[in-house]
Coordinates of C-alpha atoms in Angstrom, one line a residue:
M29 CA -32.0 10.1 65.5
L30 CA -29.5 8.0 63.5
T31 CA -29.8 8.3 59.7
I32 CA -28.6 6.3 56.8
K33 CA -25.9 8.8 56.3
D34 CA -24.7 8.2 59.8
I35 CA -24.6 4.4 59.2
L36 CA -22.0 4.9 56.4
Q37 CA -19.7 6.7 58.9
I38 CA -19.6 4.0 61.5
K39 CA -16.0 2.7 61.7
S40 CA -16.9 -0.7 63.2
I41 CA -18.9 -1.7 60.1
E42 CA -16.7 0.0 57.5
G43 CA -17.3 -1.0 53.9
I44 CA -21.1 -0.6 53.8
K45 CA -21.8 1.5 50.6
I46 CA -25.0 2.9 49.1
V47 CA -25.7 1.9 45.5
A48 CA -29.2 3.5 45.1
G49 CA -31.7 5.8 46.7
H50 CA -29.2 8.6 47.5
S51 CA -32.1 11.1 48.1
G52 CA -33.0 9.1 51.2
L53 CA -29.6 9.5 52.9
N54 CA -31.3 11.5 55.7
N55 CA -33.9 8.8 56.4
Q56 CA -34.1 8.3 60.1
I57 CA -33.6 4.8 61.6
S58 CA -35.6 3.7 64.6
V59 CA -34.9 0.0 64.6
V60 CA -32.9 -2.6 62.6
N61 CA -34.3 -6.0 61.7
I62 CA -33.5 -9.0 59.5
I63 CA -36.1 -9.9 56.9
E64 CA -36.0 -13.3 55.2
N65 CA -39.7 -14.0 54.8
P66 CA -42.1 -12.2 52.4
D67 CA -45.1 -12.9 54.7
V68 CA -44.0 -10.3 57.2
F69 CA -44.7 -7.2 55.1
D70 CA -47.7 -6.3 57.3
W71 CA -45.3 -6.3 60.3
L72 CA -43.0 -3.6 58.9
T73 CA -42.8 -0.3 60.7
S74 CA -41.8 3.2 59.6
N75 CA -38.1 4.1 59.8
E76 CA -37.1 0.5 60.0
L77 CA -33.7 -0.5 58.4
L78 CA -34.0 -4.1 56.9
L79 CA -31.1 -6.4 56.6
S80 CA -31.2 -9.4 54.2
T81 CA -29.1 -12.0 52.4
G82 CA -31.5 -11.7 49.5
Y83 CA -32.5 -15.4 49.6
I84 CA -36.2 -14.8 49.4
F85 CA -36.1 -12.8 46.2
K86 CA -32.9 -14.2 44.5
D87 CA -34.9 -16.0 41.8
S88 CA -37.7 -13.6 41.1
T89 CA -37.6 -10.2 39.5
E90 CA -41.3 -9.7 40.3
L91 CA -40.6 -10.4 44.0
Q92 CA -37.6 -8.1 44.0
N93 CA -39.7 -5.3 42.7
K94 CA -42.5 -6.1 45.2
F95 CA -39.9 -6.0 48.0
I96 CA -38.9 -2.5 47.1
H97 CA -42.5 -1.3 46.7
E98 CA -43.5 -2.8 50.2
L99 CA -40.6 -1.1 51.9
V100 CA -41.5 2.2 50.3
E101 CA -45.1 1.8 51.1
N102 CA -44.2 1.2 54.8
N103 CA -41.8 4.2 54.9
C104 CA -38.9 2.0 55.8
A105 CA -35.5 3.7 56.2
G106 CA -33.7 1.4 53.8
L107 CA -32.6 -2.1 52.7
C108 CA -29.1 -3.5 53.3
I109 CA -28.2 -6.7 51.4
K110 CA -25.3 -8.9 52.4
M111 CA -23.2 -9.6 49.3
K112 CA -21.5 -12.8 48.0
R113 CA -24.2 -15.1 49.5
Y114 CA -26.8 -15.0 46.7
F115 CA -25.8 -11.8 44.9
D116 CA -22.5 -10.7 43.5
A117 CA -24.2 -7.4 42.7
I118 CA -27.6 -6.0 43.5
P119 CA -30.0 -6.5 40.5
Q120 CA -30.3 -3.5 38.2
N121 CA -34.1 -3.5 38.4
M122 CA -33.9 -3.1 42.2
I123 CA -31.4 -0.2 41.9
E124 CA -33.6 1.6 39.4
L125 CA -36.8 1.2 41.5
A126 CA -35.0 2.3 44.7
D127 CA -33.6 5.4 42.9
K128 CA -37.1 6.2 41.7
H129 CA -38.6 6.1 45.2
G130 CA -35.6 7.4 47.1
L131 CA -35.2 4.2 49.1
P132 CA -31.5 3.8 50.2
L133 CA -30.2 0.4 48.9
L134 CA -27.0 -0.6 50.7
E135 CA -24.4 -3.3 50.1
L136 CA -23.0 -5.1 53.2
P137 CA -19.6 -6.8 52.9
F138 CA -19.6 -10.6 53.2
E139 CA -17.4 -10.6 56.3
Y140 CA -20.1 -9.0 58.5
T141 CA -22.8 -11.1 60.2
L142 CA -26.3 -9.6 60.1
S143 CA -26.7 -10.0 63.9
R144 CA -23.4 -8.1 64.5
V145 CA -24.6 -5.2 62.3
I146 CA -27.8 -5.0 64.2
A147 CA -26.0 -4.9 67.6
I148 CA -23.7 -2.1 66.4
I149 CA -26.5 0.1 64.9
N150 CA -28.8 -0.4 67.9
E151 CA -26.1 0.7 70.2
K152 CA -25.9 3.9 68.3
T153 CA -29.6 4.5 68.3
N154 CA -30.2 3.9 72.1
A155 CA -29.3 7.5 72.9
D156 CA -32.2 8.7 70.8
Y157 CA -34.8 6.8 72.8
D158 CA -34.7 9.1 75.8
A159 CA -36.1 12.0 73.7
V160 CA -38.8 9.7 72.2
N161 CA -39.7 8.5 75.7
R162 CA -40.1 12.0 77.0
R163 CA -42.5 12.9 74.1
S164 CA -44.4 9.7 74.7
L165 CA -44.9 10.5 78.4
D166 CA -46.1 14.0 77.4
L167 CA -48.7 12.5 75.1
H168 CA -49.8 10.0 77.6
N169 CA -50.4 12.8 80.2
A170 CA -52.3 14.8 77.6
L171 CA -54.6 11.8 76.8
F172 CA -55.0 11.0 80.5
K173 CA -56.1 14.6 81.2
I174 CA -58.7 14.3 78.4
A175 CA -60.1 11.2 80.1
L176 CA -60.1 12.7 83.6
E177 CA -62.0 15.8 82.4
G178 CA -64.6 13.6 80.7
G179 CA -63.5 14.3 77.1
G180 CA -64.7 12.0 74.4
I181 CA -63.3 10.6 71.2
E182 CA -63.6 13.9 69.4
Q183 CA -61.0 15.4 71.7
I184 CA -58.8 12.3 71.5
S185 CA -59.0 12.5 67.7
A186 CA -58.0 16.2 67.7
E187 CA -55.1 15.5 70.0
L188 CA -53.8 12.7 67.8
S189 CA -54.2 14.8 64.6
D190 CA -52.2 17.6 66.2
T191 CA -49.5 15.3 67.4
I192 CA -48.9 13.4 64.1
H193 CA -49.7 16.3 61.8
N194 CA -52.2 14.4 59.6
P195 CA -56.0 14.0 59.3
V196 CA -57.5 11.3 61.6
L197 CA -60.7 9.2 61.2
I198 CA -62.1 7.1 64.0
L199 CA -64.5 4.3 62.8
D200 CA -66.5 1.7 64.6
R201 CA -65.9 -2.1 64.1
D202 CA -68.1 -2.0 61.0
W203 CA -66.1 0.8 59.5
N204 CA -68.8 3.4 60.1
L205 CA -67.8 6.9 61.0
L206 CA -67.7 7.8 64.7
C207 CA -65.7 11.1 64.3
Y208 CA -62.9 12.7 62.4
T209 CA -60.4 15.6 62.6
D210 CA -59.0 17.2 59.5
H211 CA -55.6 18.9 59.7
K212 CA -55.2 22.6 59.0
D213 CA -52.3 22.0 56.7
N214 CA -54.1 19.3 54.7
S215 CA -54.1 20.3 51.0
S216 CA -56.7 17.6 50.2
P217 CA -59.7 18.2 52.6
L218 CA -61.3 15.0 53.7
Q219 CA -64.8 16.2 52.6
E220 CA -63.6 16.3 49.0
F221 CA -63.0 12.6 48.6
L222 CA -64.7 10.8 51.5
P223 CA -68.4 10.6 52.5
L224 CA -68.2 11.9 56.1
V225 CA -71.6 11.0 57.5
K226 CA -71.7 9.9 61.1
N227 CA -72.7 6.2 61.6
R228 CA -72.3 5.5 57.9
P229 CA -69.5 3.7 56.0
V230 CA -66.6 5.9 55.0
F231 CA -64.8 3.5 52.7
P232 CA -66.4 1.2 50.1
P233 CA -66.7 -2.5 50.9
E234 CA -63.9 -3.5 48.5
F235 CA -61.5 -1.5 50.5
T236 CA -62.4 -3.0 53.9
V237 CA -63.4 -6.5 53.0
A238 CA -59.8 -7.5 52.1
F239 CA -58.5 -6.4 55.5
P240 CA -56.6 -9.2 57.4
K241 CA -58.8 -11.0 60.0
Y242 CA -55.9 -11.2 62.5
I243 CA -55.4 -7.4 62.8
T244 CA -56.8 -7.3 66.3
E245 CA -54.2 -9.9 67.4
I246 CA -51.1 -8.2 66.0
K247 CA -52.0 -4.9 67.7
K248 CA -50.1 -2.7 65.2
S249 CA -51.0 -0.5 62.3
I250 CA -51.2 -1.6 58.8
K251 CA -50.6 0.4 55.6
R252 CA -53.0 0.5 52.8
T253 CA -53.6 2.9 49.8
Y254 CA -57.1 4.2 49.2
Y255 CA -57.9 5.4 45.7
S256 CA -60.5 8.0 44.9
Q257 CA -61.0 9.3 41.4
G258 CA -57.6 7.8 40.5
Q259 CA -55.8 9.6 43.2
P260 CA -53.9 7.5 45.8
Y261 CA -54.2 8.3 49.5
K262 CA -51.8 6.5 51.9
C263 CA -53.6 5.2 55.0
C264 CA -52.2 3.9 58.3
I265 CA -54.9 1.8 60.0
M266 CA -54.7 0.9 63.7
P267 CA -57.2 -1.4 65.4
V268 CA -58.7 -0.5 68.8
S269 CA -59.2 -3.9 70.4
V270 CA -59.5 -5.7 73.7
S271 CA -59.1 -9.5 74.1
S272 CA -59.2 -9.9 70.3
N273 CA -62.5 -8.1 70.1
A274 CA -62.4 -5.1 67.7
Y275 CA -64.1 -2.0 69.1
A276 CA -63.0 0.6 66.5
Y277 CA -60.3 1.6 64.0
I278 CA -58.1 4.6 63.8
V279 CA -57.3 5.7 60.2
V280 CA -54.6 8.2 59.6
L281 CA -54.4 9.7 56.1
Q282 CA -50.8 10.8 55.3
T283 CA -51.8 13.8 53.2
V284 CA -49.6 16.3 55.1
R285 CA -46.5 14.3 55.8
K286 CA -45.2 10.7 56.2
L287 CA -45.4 9.2 59.6
V288 CA -42.2 8.8 61.6
E289 CA -41.3 6.5 64.5
F290 CA -42.9 8.6 67.3
D291 CA -46.2 8.8 65.3
Y292 CA -46.6 5.0 65.7
T293 CA -46.0 5.3 69.4
A294 CA -48.7 7.9 69.5
L295 CA -51.1 5.7 67.6
E296 CA -50.5 2.9 70.2
H297 CA -51.2 5.3 73.1
V298 CA -54.4 6.6 71.5
S299 CA -55.5 3.0 70.6
T300 CA -55.3 2.1 74.3
M301 CA -57.1 5.2 75.4
L302 CA -59.9 4.7 72.8
A303 CA -60.3 1.1 73.9
L304 CA -61.1 2.3 77.4
D305 CA -63.4 5.0 76.1
R306 CA -65.3 2.4 73.9
I307 CA -65.6 0.1 76.9
K308 CA -67.0 2.9 79.0
A309 CA -69.4 3.9 76.2
K310 CA -70.5 0.3 75.8
E311 CA -71.2 -0.1 79.6
I312 CA -73.3 3.1 79.6
E313 CA -75.2 1.9 76.5
E314 CA -75.8 -1.5 78.2
V315 CA -77.3 0.2 81.3
K316 CA -79.6 2.4 79.2
H317 CA -80.6 -0.7 77.2
K318 CA -81.3 -2.7 80.3
I319 CA -83.6 0.1 81.7
R320 CA -85.4 0.3 78.3
Q321 CA -85.5 -3.5 78.0
D322 CA -87.0 -3.9 81.5
F323 CA -89.8 -1.4 80.6
F324 CA -90.7 -3.1 77.3
D325 CA -90.5 -6.6 78.9
D326 CA -93.0 -5.5 81.6
L327 CA -95.2 -3.8 79.0
L328 CA -95.3 -6.8 76.7
A329 CA -95.9 -9.1 79.6
G330 CA -98.9 -7.0 80.7
N331 CA -97.3 -6.4 84.1
I332 CA -97.9 -2.6 84.1
T333 CA -101.4 -2.2 85.6
S334 CA -101.3 1.5 86.7
T335 CA -102.5 3.8 83.9
E336 CA -100.6 6.7 85.3
T337 CA -97.3 4.6 85.5
L338 CA -97.9 3.3 82.0
H339 CA -98.4 6.7 80.5
S340 CA -95.4 8.3 82.2
L341 CA -93.0 5.4 81.3
S342 CA -94.3 5.2 77.8
A343 CA -93.7 8.8 77.1
M344 CA -90.1 8.4 78.6
H345 CA -89.4 5.6 76.1
G346 CA -91.0 7.1 73.0
L347 CA -94.4 5.5 73.0
K348 CA -97.5 7.7 72.5
V349 CA -100.7 6.9 74.5
N350 CA -103.0 8.1 71.7
Y351 CA -101.5 5.7 69.2
A352 CA -102.7 2.3 68.2
Y353 CA -99.8 -0.2 68.0
Y354 CA -99.0 -3.6 66.7
C355 CA -96.0 -5.8 67.5
T356 CA -93.7 -7.6 65.1
V357 CA -91.1 -10.1 66.4
I358 CA -88.1 -11.2 64.5
H359 CA -86.3 -14.3 65.6
I360 CA -82.6 -14.7 64.4
E361 CA -81.2 -18.2 63.9
A362 CA -77.5 -17.2 64.0
T363 CA -76.0 -20.1 62.1
Q364 CA -72.8 -18.2 61.6
L365 CA -72.1 -18.4 65.3
E366 CA -72.7 -22.1 65.8
N367 CA -69.0 -23.0 65.5
Y368 CA -67.8 -20.6 68.2
T369 CA -67.0 -22.5 71.4
D370 CA -66.1 -19.4 73.4
M371 CA -69.4 -18.4 75.0
V372 CA -68.2 -14.9 75.9
Y373 CA -67.1 -14.2 72.4
R374 CA -70.3 -15.7 71.0
K375 CA -72.4 -13.4 73.2
Y376 CA -70.3 -10.4 72.1
E377 CA -70.7 -11.2 68.4
M378 CA -74.5 -12.0 68.8
E379 CA -75.1 -8.7 70.5
H380 CA -73.2 -6.9 67.8
M381 CA -75.1 -8.6 65.1
V382 CA -78.5 -7.9 66.6
K383 CA -77.6 -4.2 67.1
K384 CA -76.6 -4.1 63.4
C385 CA -80.0 -5.6 62.5
V386 CA -81.8 -2.9 64.6
N387 CA -79.9 -0.1 62.8
L388 CA -80.9 -1.6 59.4
I389 CA -84.6 -1.8 60.5
Y390 CA -84.5 1.8 61.6
G391 CA -83.2 2.7 58.1
L392 CA -86.6 1.4 56.8
S393 CA -88.7 3.2 59.3
S394 CA -90.2 5.6 56.7
N395 CA -91.8 2.6 55.0
A396 CA -93.4 1.2 58.1
G397 CA -96.8 3.1 57.8
G398 CA -96.4 4.5 61.3
E399 CA -93.9 5.5 64.0
L400 CA -91.4 2.7 64.6
I401 CA -89.7 1.7 67.9
C402 CA -87.3 -1.2 67.9
Y403 CA -85.3 -3.0 70.6
Y404 CA -83.7 -6.4 71.0
R405 CA -83.8 -9.2 73.5
N406 CA -81.2 -12.0 73.1
Q407 CA -81.9 -13.5 69.7
Q408 CA -85.1 -11.6 69.1
I409 CA -85.9 -8.1 67.8
I410 CA -89.2 -6.6 68.8
I411 CA -90.7 -3.9 66.6
L412 CA -93.6 -1.7 67.7
I413 CA -95.3 0.3 65.0
G414 CA -98.0 2.9 66.0
K415 CA -100.4 5.2 64.3
N416 CA -102.7 7.8 65.7
E417 CA -105.9 6.0 66.8
N418 CA -108.1 8.5 64.8
K419 CA -106.4 7.5 61.5
P420 CA -107.3 4.3 59.6
P421 CA -105.7 1.2 61.1
I422 CA -102.7 -0.4 59.4
S423 CA -104.0 -3.3 57.3
V424 CA -102.7 -6.9 57.5
S425 CA -101.4 -6.7 54.0
D426 CA -99.4 -3.5 54.8
T427 CA -97.9 -5.2 57.9
K428 CA -96.8 -8.2 55.8
A429 CA -95.4 -5.9 53.0
F430 CA -93.2 -4.0 55.5
A431 CA -92.1 -7.3 57.1
Q432 CA -91.1 -8.6 53.7
E433 CA -89.0 -5.4 53.1
V434 CA -87.3 -6.0 56.5
L435 CA -86.7 -9.7 55.7
Q436 CA -85.2 -8.9 52.3
L437 CA -82.8 -6.3 53.8
L438 CA -81.7 -8.5 56.7
A439 CA -81.2 -11.5 54.4
Q440 CA -79.2 -9.4 52.0
E441 CA -76.9 -7.8 54.7
M442 CA -76.7 -10.8 57.1
T443 CA -76.3 -13.6 54.6
K444 CA -75.2 -16.4 57.0
N445 CA -78.4 -16.1 59.2
H446 CA -82.0 -17.2 58.9
F447 CA -84.9 -15.0 60.1
L448 CA -88.5 -15.8 61.2
I449 CA -91.0 -12.9 61.5
G450 CA -94.3 -13.1 63.4
I451 CA -96.8 -10.2 63.4
G452 CA -99.6 -9.5 65.9
S453 CA -102.8 -7.5 65.5
Q454 CA -103.1 -3.8 66.0
Y455 CA -104.5 -2.7 69.4
K456 CA -105.8 0.8 70.3
T457 CA -104.5 0.9 73.9
L458 CA -101.0 0.4 75.2
A459 CA -102.4 -1.7 78.0
S460 CA -103.5 -4.3 75.3
L461 CA -100.1 -4.3 73.5
H462 CA -99.0 -7.5 75.3
R463 CA -101.7 -9.3 73.3
S464 CA -100.1 -8.3 70.0
F465 CA -96.8 -9.5 71.3
F466 CA -98.3 -12.8 72.3
E467 CA -99.9 -13.1 68.9
A468 CA -96.6 -12.4 67.1
Q469 CA -94.9 -15.2 69.0
E470 CA -97.8 -17.5 68.4
A471 CA -97.8 -16.7 64.7
M472 CA -94.1 -17.8 64.5
R473 CA -94.8 -21.0 66.5
L474 CA -97.7 -22.1 64.3
M475 CA -95.8 -21.1 61.2
Q476 CA -93.0 -23.4 62.1
R477 CA -95.4 -26.1 63.0
F478 CA -97.5 -26.0 59.8
N479 CA -95.0 -24.6 57.2
K480 CA -91.6 -25.6 58.5
D481 CA -88.8 -24.3 56.1
S482 CA -91.3 -23.0 53.6
R483 CA -92.3 -19.6 55.1
S484 CA -90.5 -16.9 57.0
I485 CA -93.4 -14.4 57.7
A486 CA -96.7 -15.0 59.3
H487 CA -99.5 -12.8 60.7
F488 CA -101.5 -14.1 63.6
E489 CA -104.7 -14.0 61.5
D490 CA -103.1 -16.6 59.2
Y491 CA -103.4 -19.1 62.0
S492 CA -106.0 -17.8 64.3
V493 CA -108.3 -20.8 63.7
Y494 CA -105.5 -23.2 64.6
H495 CA -104.6 -21.2 67.6
F496 CA -108.2 -21.3 68.9
L497 CA -108.5 -25.1 68.3
D498 CA -105.1 -25.9 69.7
S499 CA -105.6 -23.8 72.8
N500 CA -109.2 -24.9 73.7
I501 CA -109.6 -28.5 72.6
K502 CA -107.8 -31.5 74.0
P503 CA -106.0 -33.8 71.5
T504 CA -108.3 -36.7 72.5
E505 CA -111.4 -34.6 71.8
M506 CA -109.9 -33.5 68.5
E507 CA -109.3 -37.1 67.4
T508 CA -112.8 -38.2 68.5
F509 CA -114.5 -35.4 66.5
F510 CA -112.3 -36.0 63.4
N511 CA -113.0 -39.8 63.4
K512 CA -116.8 -39.1 63.7
V513 CA -116.8 -36.7 60.8
L514 CA -114.0 -37.8 58.4
G515 CA -112.7 -41.0 59.9
G516 CA -114.3 -43.1 57.1
I517 CA -112.6 -41.0 54.4
H518 CA -109.2 -41.2 56.1
E519 CA -109.5 -45.0 56.6
H520 CA -110.5 -45.4 52.9
D521 CA -107.3 -43.5 51.9
Q522 CA -105.2 -45.7 54.1
T523 CA -106.6 -49.0 52.9
M524 CA -107.4 -48.3 49.3
N525 CA -104.5 -45.8 48.6
T526 CA -106.9 -43.1 47.5
R527 CA -106.5 -39.3 47.9
F528 CA -110.0 -38.3 49.2
M529 CA -108.6 -36.3 52.1
S530 CA -106.4 -34.1 49.9
T531 CA -109.3 -33.8 47.4
L532 CA -111.5 -32.4 50.2
E533 CA -108.8 -29.9 51.2
Y534 CA -108.4 -28.6 47.7
Y535 CA -112.2 -28.5 47.3
F536 CA -112.5 -26.0 50.2
M537 CA -109.2 -24.3 49.5
Y538 CA -110.6 -23.2 46.1
N539 CA -114.1 -22.3 47.5
Q540 CA -115.7 -25.4 46.0
N541 CA -114.7 -24.4 42.5
V542 CA -114.2 -27.8 40.9
T543 CA -112.4 -26.6 37.8
E544 CA -109.8 -24.6 39.8
A545 CA -109.3 -27.3 42.4
A546 CA -108.8 -30.0 39.7
K547 CA -106.2 -27.7 38.0
A548 CA -104.3 -27.2 41.2
M549 CA -104.2 -31.0 41.8
F550 CA -103.1 -31.6 38.2
I551 CA -106.0 -34.0 37.5
H552 CA -108.9 -33.9 35.0
R553 CA -112.0 -32.1 36.1
N554 CA -114.1 -35.3 35.6
T555 CA -111.7 -37.2 37.9
F556 CA -112.1 -34.6 40.6
I557 CA -116.0 -34.7 40.2
Y558 CA -115.8 -38.5 40.5
R559 CA -113.8 -38.3 43.7
I560 CA -116.3 -35.8 45.2
D561 CA -119.2 -38.1 44.4
K562 CA -117.4 -41.0 46.1
I563 CA -116.8 -38.8 49.1
K564 CA -120.5 -37.9 49.3
D565 CA -121.4 -41.6 49.2
L566 CA -118.9 -42.5 51.9
L567 CA -120.1 -39.7 54.2
N568 CA -123.7 -40.0 53.2
I569 CA -124.0 -36.2 52.7
D570 CA -124.7 -33.9 49.7
L571 CA -122.0 -31.2 50.5
K572 CA -124.8 -28.5 50.3
N573 CA -125.9 -28.3 53.9
S574 CA -124.1 -25.4 55.7
D575 CA -123.8 -27.2 59.0
E576 CA -122.3 -30.3 57.3
L577 CA -119.9 -28.1 55.4
F578 CA -118.8 -26.4 58.6
E579 CA -118.2 -29.7 60.4
I580 CA -116.1 -31.0 57.5
Q581 CA -114.0 -27.9 57.4
L582 CA -113.5 -28.0 61.2
A583 CA -112.5 -31.7 61.0
L584 CA -110.0 -30.8 58.3
N585 CA -108.4 -28.2 60.5
L586 CA -108.3 -30.6 63.4
Y587 CA -106.7 -33.1 61.0
R588 CA -103.9 -30.7 60.2
L589 CA -103.3 -30.1 63.9
L590 CA -103.2 -33.8 64.7
Q591 CA -100.9 -34.5 61.8
R592 CA -98.3 -31.9 63.1
G593 CA -98.4 -33.1 66.7

C-alpha cells in the first residue's frame, strides 16, 4: 500500500515536502480527499490523506489544533496544505502538535490543483486494491459459512476480533451487552474496566447519550474515546441498521493496535451480517411472542374451557395451577411517538419501547410479593402475579404498593410517556383469571372517568360500587332515584347558590364526623352544622335512620355517575 514516504518520491507532483510528523512517513494511504468543512470530522476514515487550502482554520489557532487532533483521533495518514493561498508557512502550533502525535504535515506547492494531486495519488493506489479485495472476499466467505452453519453473534464477534486484532463488543440498540470477544494480545482485559453483564449497559449514559442521532444513516464507523479511571481507550463504533432502524452496535476497542483500511471494510461486512442475524432473531422472537400472546389472550378472555388444556398450556407458559393470581394492566400513552408519520417506524419504536418497559418490570419482580409473569399487547402490558393458594392472599395495599414502584420506575426511565395502571382482584383458579383482567381494565376506565388526570393507579375495589351501579341500572332509572332522594337539595343549590350537595359528600366522606368534615371544607364547624340542619329540614329526615342514610349515600354515588356521563 502507498505510504507518505512514497508520495514524496512521485515525480509528477515534485515539490511536496514534509515539515512535521516525520515519524509517520510509513503511514499507509488508502484514499485521498479534500477537506474544507469542519463539520465532516465524523466522516473521516483511517489511512485517509487530507488535502486543504487551509481556509477553514486560517483565522483560528484553536481550530488549527482541533484539526490536528481530529486527524490523529481518526488515524488519518496525513494532512497536505496548499501554500500561498491562505498560508505562506504552516503555523508553528500545527507543526509542534503534528510532531508530537506523529502526523505527517505536508506542504503542497501553489502550482498544483488539489484535484490533480488526488488523481495522481489515486492512480498509484489502485494497484493495492486487488489485494484488499481478495482479503475482503475471504472474510465474506468466512462470515457466510458461519451463517450457513447456524452460528450466532458470538462466532461473528470472534471472527471479527481475530480479523482486526482487537477486542470486540456487540451491543443492542440500547447499548446493552449482547456478547463480546476479548483478544489474546490485549494488555488491558475488558473485564478490568468494563461491566460485562449480558443485557446490561456497558458504558455510562454520558458516553452514549451524546452519540449523533444520524449514525444509522451515514452507515460508517465513528471514533470516540472512552475514559475509565483516567485512562483513555480509543473506540471505533459501527451501527448495525436496516432502513434507518438501529438493531445493534459493534464497538471495537483499539487496545492491541490501530485499525487500518481493511479493518473498516471488515466492520462493514460484519455489520451487514449482524443485521441479517438480528432480523432473523427478531422474527423468531416475534413468532414465540405470538404463540405466547395467543395463549394469554384466550386465557384472559375466558376462552379455555377444558381443564386439561388449561393446565398443560399454563405449565408450558410458566403459570402454576396451584397458585392464586391477580392481574395488573398498564396502559402506555406514548406521547413521544405522536409526531411520527411513518406508521411502520412508529410501530417499530412502540414495540421497542414496550419491550423495554417489560424488562424494567421484570427487574422489580422480587418486590412483587409473588411470582411475576409479564407480556405485552400493543400499547398495554399485562402483569400476572401469583402466590401459592395455601399462603395468605396478597392484600390490596400490597398490590397498590408494587404498582406504585412500577409506575415510578417507568416514569423515571420513560420520561416522555404517561402510564395508567389498573389492578384486578386475586382469584384462586386460573379459570377465573379472566375476571381479574376484566376488573383491571374496568378500574382504569372508571379511574379515567372519575379522576381524570389526577390519578394513575386504581384497584377495582376502589370503584366496585360505581361498576355495579353503572352496569346494572339504566341512566333514566338513576336519574329518577336521585331526584326522588336528593333532587330537592340539588335544586336548592342551583337556585340559591348553596353547597348542600358537597356538604353531604364531605359528611359521609368523613364518617359523619362534623369537625373533620368542616376542616376539610375549610369552613367553621358551626357553619357546617347549620348546613346539615338545613339539609335535614329540606329532606324532612333526621340523618339517623340507617335506611335513610343508605338511600342518601346511594343517591350521592348515582349523582357522581350522572355528573360524569
